[in-house]
Coordinates of C-alpha atoms and ligand atoms in Angstrom, one line a residue:
M234 CA -8.8 23.2 8.4
I235 CA -10.3 25.0 5.4
A236 CA -9.5 23.7 1.9
E237 CA -7.4 26.8 0.9
N238 CA -4.9 26.1 3.7
R239 CA -4.3 22.5 2.7
E240 CA -0.8 21.3 1.9
Q241 CA -0.2 20.2 -1.6
T242 CA -0.5 16.5 -2.3
I243 CA 1.1 14.1 -4.7
F244 CA -2.2 12.4 -5.6
G245 CA -3.7 14.9 -8.0
H246 CA -7.0 13.1 -8.8
V247 CA -10.4 14.8 -8.1
G248 CA -13.9 13.6 -8.7
K249 CA -15.2 10.0 -8.8
K250 CA -12.9 8.3 -11.3
I251 CA -9.3 7.8 -12.3
V252 CA -9.2 6.8 -16.0
T253 CA -6.2 4.5 -16.8
D254 CA -6.4 1.4 -18.9
R255 CA -9.3 0.7 -16.4
E256 CA -11.7 3.1 -14.8
I257 CA -10.8 3.2 -11.1
D258 CA -13.4 4.4 -8.7
I259 CA -12.6 6.9 -6.0
I260 CA -14.9 5.5 -3.3
A261 CA -14.0 7.5 -0.2
R262 CA -11.3 10.0 0.9
I263 CA -10.0 11.7 4.0
D264 CA -8.3 14.9 2.9
E265 CA -5.6 15.5 5.5
P266 CA -3.6 13.4 5.7
L267 CA -4.9 12.1 2.3
V268 CA -6.3 8.6 2.5
V269 CA -8.2 7.3 -0.5
V270 CA -10.2 4.1 -0.9
L271 CA -10.2 2.9 -4.6
G272 CA -12.5 0.4 -6.3
N273 CA -11.8 -1.6 -9.4
M274 CA -8.0 -1.1 -9.1
L275 CA -7.2 -4.7 -10.2
S276 CA -9.3 -7.3 -12.1
E277 CA -10.0 -10.6 -10.5
E278 CA -7.6 -12.3 -12.9
E279 CA -4.8 -9.8 -12.0
C280 CA -5.3 -10.5 -8.3
D281 CA -5.1 -14.2 -9.0
E282 CA -2.0 -13.8 -11.1
L283 CA -0.1 -11.8 -8.4
I284 CA -0.9 -14.5 -5.9
R285 CA 0.3 -17.2 -8.3
L286 CA 3.5 -15.3 -9.1
S287 CA 4.3 -14.9 -5.4
A288 CA 3.4 -18.3 -4.2
D289 CA 6.9 -19.8 -4.7
G290 CA 8.8 -16.9 -3.2
L291 CA 6.8 -16.5 0.0
K292 CA 8.8 -16.8 3.2
R293 CA 8.4 -15.4 6.6
S294 CA 8.3 -11.7 6.4
K295 CA 11.4 -9.6 7.2
I296 CA 10.8 -6.0 8.1
G297 CA 12.9 -2.9 8.6
T298 CA 16.5 -2.4 7.8
T299 CA 17.9 -5.0 10.1
R300 CA 16.0 -7.8 8.3
E301 CA 15.3 -9.5 11.6
E302 CA 12.2 -11.6 12.1
N303 CA 9.9 -9.5 14.2
E304 CA 6.6 -9.7 15.9
V305 CA 5.4 -6.4 14.4
R306 CA 4.5 -8.2 11.2
T307 CA 3.7 -11.9 11.4
S308 CA 2.6 -12.4 7.8
S309 CA 4.7 -14.0 5.0
S310 CA 6.0 -11.7 2.2
T311 CA 7.9 -11.7 -1.0
F312 CA 8.9 -9.1 -3.6
I313 CA 7.7 -9.6 -7.2
D314 CA 10.7 -9.2 -9.4
E315 CA 9.1 -10.4 -12.6
T316 CA 8.9 -7.0 -14.4
E317 CA 9.0 -8.9 -17.7
N318 CA 5.6 -10.4 -16.9
V319 CA 3.0 -8.7 -19.0
V320 CA 0.4 -8.6 -16.2
V321 CA 3.0 -7.1 -13.8
A322 CA 4.0 -4.5 -16.4
R323 CA 0.4 -3.5 -17.0
I324 CA -0.3 -3.2 -13.3
E325 CA 2.8 -1.1 -12.7
K326 CA 1.7 1.3 -15.5
R327 CA -1.6 1.7 -13.7
I328 CA 0.0 2.2 -10.3
E329 CA 2.1 5.0 -11.8
A330 CA -1.0 6.8 -13.0
V331 CA -2.8 6.3 -9.7
M332 CA 0.1 7.3 -7.4
N333 CA 1.2 10.0 -9.9
I334 CA 4.9 9.0 -9.6
P335 CA 7.1 7.1 -12.0
I336 CA 7.4 3.4 -11.1
A337 CA 11.2 3.9 -11.0
H338 CA 10.6 5.4 -7.5
G339 CA 9.1 2.1 -6.4
E340 CA 10.7 -0.7 -4.5
G341 CA 8.9 -3.4 -6.5
L342 CA 5.5 -4.9 -5.5
Q343 CA 5.5 -6.7 -2.2
I344 CA 3.0 -9.5 -1.7
L345 CA 1.9 -10.3 1.9
R346 CA 0.0 -13.3 3.0
Y347 CA -1.7 -13.5 6.4
T348 CA -3.3 -16.6 7.9
P349 CA -5.7 -16.6 10.9
G350 CA -4.1 -14.8 13.8
Q351 CA -1.5 -13.0 11.7
Q352 CA -1.3 -9.3 11.6
Y353 CA 0.8 -6.2 11.0
K354 CA 0.8 -4.0 14.1
A355 CA 0.4 -0.2 13.8
H356 CA 3.4 1.3 12.1
H357 CA 4.5 4.1 9.7
D358 CA 5.7 3.2 6.3
F359 CA 8.3 6.0 6.3
F360 CA 11.6 5.5 8.2
S361 CA 12.1 7.7 11.2
A362 CA 14.6 10.6 11.1
K363 CA 17.0 8.7 13.4
S364 CA 17.3 5.9 10.9
N365 CA 19.3 8.2 8.5
V366 CA 17.5 6.9 5.4
T367 CA 18.2 9.6 2.7
N368 CA 15.7 8.4 0.1
N369 CA 12.6 8.0 2.3
R370 CA 9.2 6.6 1.4
I371 CA 6.5 9.1 0.6
S372 CA 3.4 7.2 -0.4
T373 CA 1.8 3.7 -0.2
L374 CA -0.8 1.8 -2.2
V375 CA -2.1 -1.4 -0.6
M376 CA -4.1 -3.6 -3.0
Y377 CA -6.4 -6.3 -1.8
L378 CA -6.0 -9.6 -3.7
N379 CA -8.8 -11.6 -2.2
D380 CA -11.9 -11.4 0.0
V381 CA -11.2 -12.1 3.7
E382 CA -14.0 -13.9 5.5
Q383 CA -13.5 -12.1 8.8
G384 CA -10.9 -9.6 10.1
G385 CA -7.9 -8.2 8.3
E386 CA -9.0 -4.6 8.1
T387 CA -6.3 -2.0 7.3
F388 CA -6.8 0.4 10.3
F389 CA -5.6 4.0 10.9
P390 CA -5.8 4.4 14.7
H391 CA -5.3 8.2 14.7
L392 CA -8.0 8.7 12.1
N393 CA -10.5 6.3 13.6
F394 CA -10.7 4.8 10.2
S395 CA -10.5 1.3 8.7
V396 CA -10.8 -0.3 5.4
A397 CA -12.2 -3.9 5.0
P398 CA -10.3 -5.9 2.4
R399 CA -12.2 -6.6 -0.8
K400 CA -10.7 -8.3 -3.8
G401 CA -9.5 -5.8 -6.5
M402 CA -9.9 -2.7 -4.2
A403 CA -7.1 -0.7 -2.7
V404 CA -6.2 2.0 -0.2
Y405 CA -3.8 4.8 -1.0
F406 CA -2.1 7.2 1.5
E407 CA 0.8 9.6 1.5
Y408 CA 3.1 11.1 4.1
F409 CA 5.3 13.7 2.4
Y410 CA 3.8 16.7 4.2
N411 CA 5.9 19.6 5.5
D412 CA 4.0 19.2 8.8
P413 CA 5.4 16.1 10.5
A414 CA 2.2 15.8 12.5
L415 CA 0.3 15.0 9.3
N416 CA 2.8 12.3 8.4
D417 CA 2.5 10.8 11.9
L418 CA -1.3 10.6 11.5
T419 CA -0.8 7.9 8.7
L420 CA 0.0 5.4 11.4
H421 CA -1.7 2.2 10.2
G422 CA -1.7 -1.6 10.5
G423 CA -3.3 -4.8 9.3
A424 CA -5.7 -6.2 11.9
P425 CA -5.5 -9.9 12.7
V426 CA -7.2 -12.1 10.2
E427 CA -9.9 -14.0 12.0
I428 CA -11.3 -16.4 9.4
G429 CA -9.8 -17.1 6.0
E430 CA -6.6 -15.7 4.4
K431 CA -5.6 -12.2 3.5
W432 CA -3.4 -11.4 0.5
V433 CA -2.3 -7.9 -0.3
A434 CA 0.1 -6.3 -2.8
T435 CA 1.9 -3.2 -1.4
Q436 CA 3.6 -0.5 -3.5
W437 CA 5.8 1.9 -1.6
M438 CA 7.1 4.9 -3.4
R439 CA 10.4 6.8 -2.5
K440 CA 11.2 10.5 -2.9
Q441 CA 13.8 9.7 -5.6
R442 CA 14.1 6.9 -8.1
V443 CA 15.5 3.6 -6.9
R444 CA 15.8 1.7 -10.3
Ligands
AKG517 O1 -2.1 -5.6 5.3 C1 -2.5 -4.4 5.5 O2 -3.7 -4.1 5.5 C2 -1.5 -3.3 5.6 C3 -0.2 -3.6 4.9 C4 0.8 -2.5 5.2 O3 0.7 -1.7 6.1 C5 2.1 -2.4 4.4 O4 2.3 -3.3 3.5 O5 2.8 -1.5 4.6
FE2_518 FE1 2.3 -0.2 6.1

């Protein structure tokens, strides 16, 4: 498809950098659906702080609206609700700038921890039409909080694309296109961790504010 015919995106950044309180690098992008690999999203200290804050709250992940334990995602997860924390507040400001949406549209940062063998099978982050969710998700930022020795890539099977986790880096994608086929192409998952652990922080944004 030629550029002029592209659908409008939420992420408005062009060029090599996004200047926030940090200079974030735009390392790679696929244009439709938009998938962007970002460098220097978080400092090492910020990654460590998010892991530290979540350590107490981690429990086996619950997914979907039924909150049943499920084999689609075998990692442990917790939501960070410490919005008072200065590090969390600073990161949320930066996320707003990168995702180009007020943080009030966000569900709160979710921290996931995968141990060897754990994975998140291919899924969409938006809820299907038949789920009757009115305020659906529209975009995702997955931030890598540590280096994984082997495995744990975020993969997009329809795009033949995958991102290897690297501490401080992130992958952004959006699925608010008029053309449902483009949204469907954002199918993605977290490949099984083979050696080491994998920690990520995910921010999902909704069409309307939630807080
Ligand atoms: O762990 C990953 O690489 C992907 C995480 C993910 O898909 C999500 O949190 O929605
Ligand atoms: Fe996801």
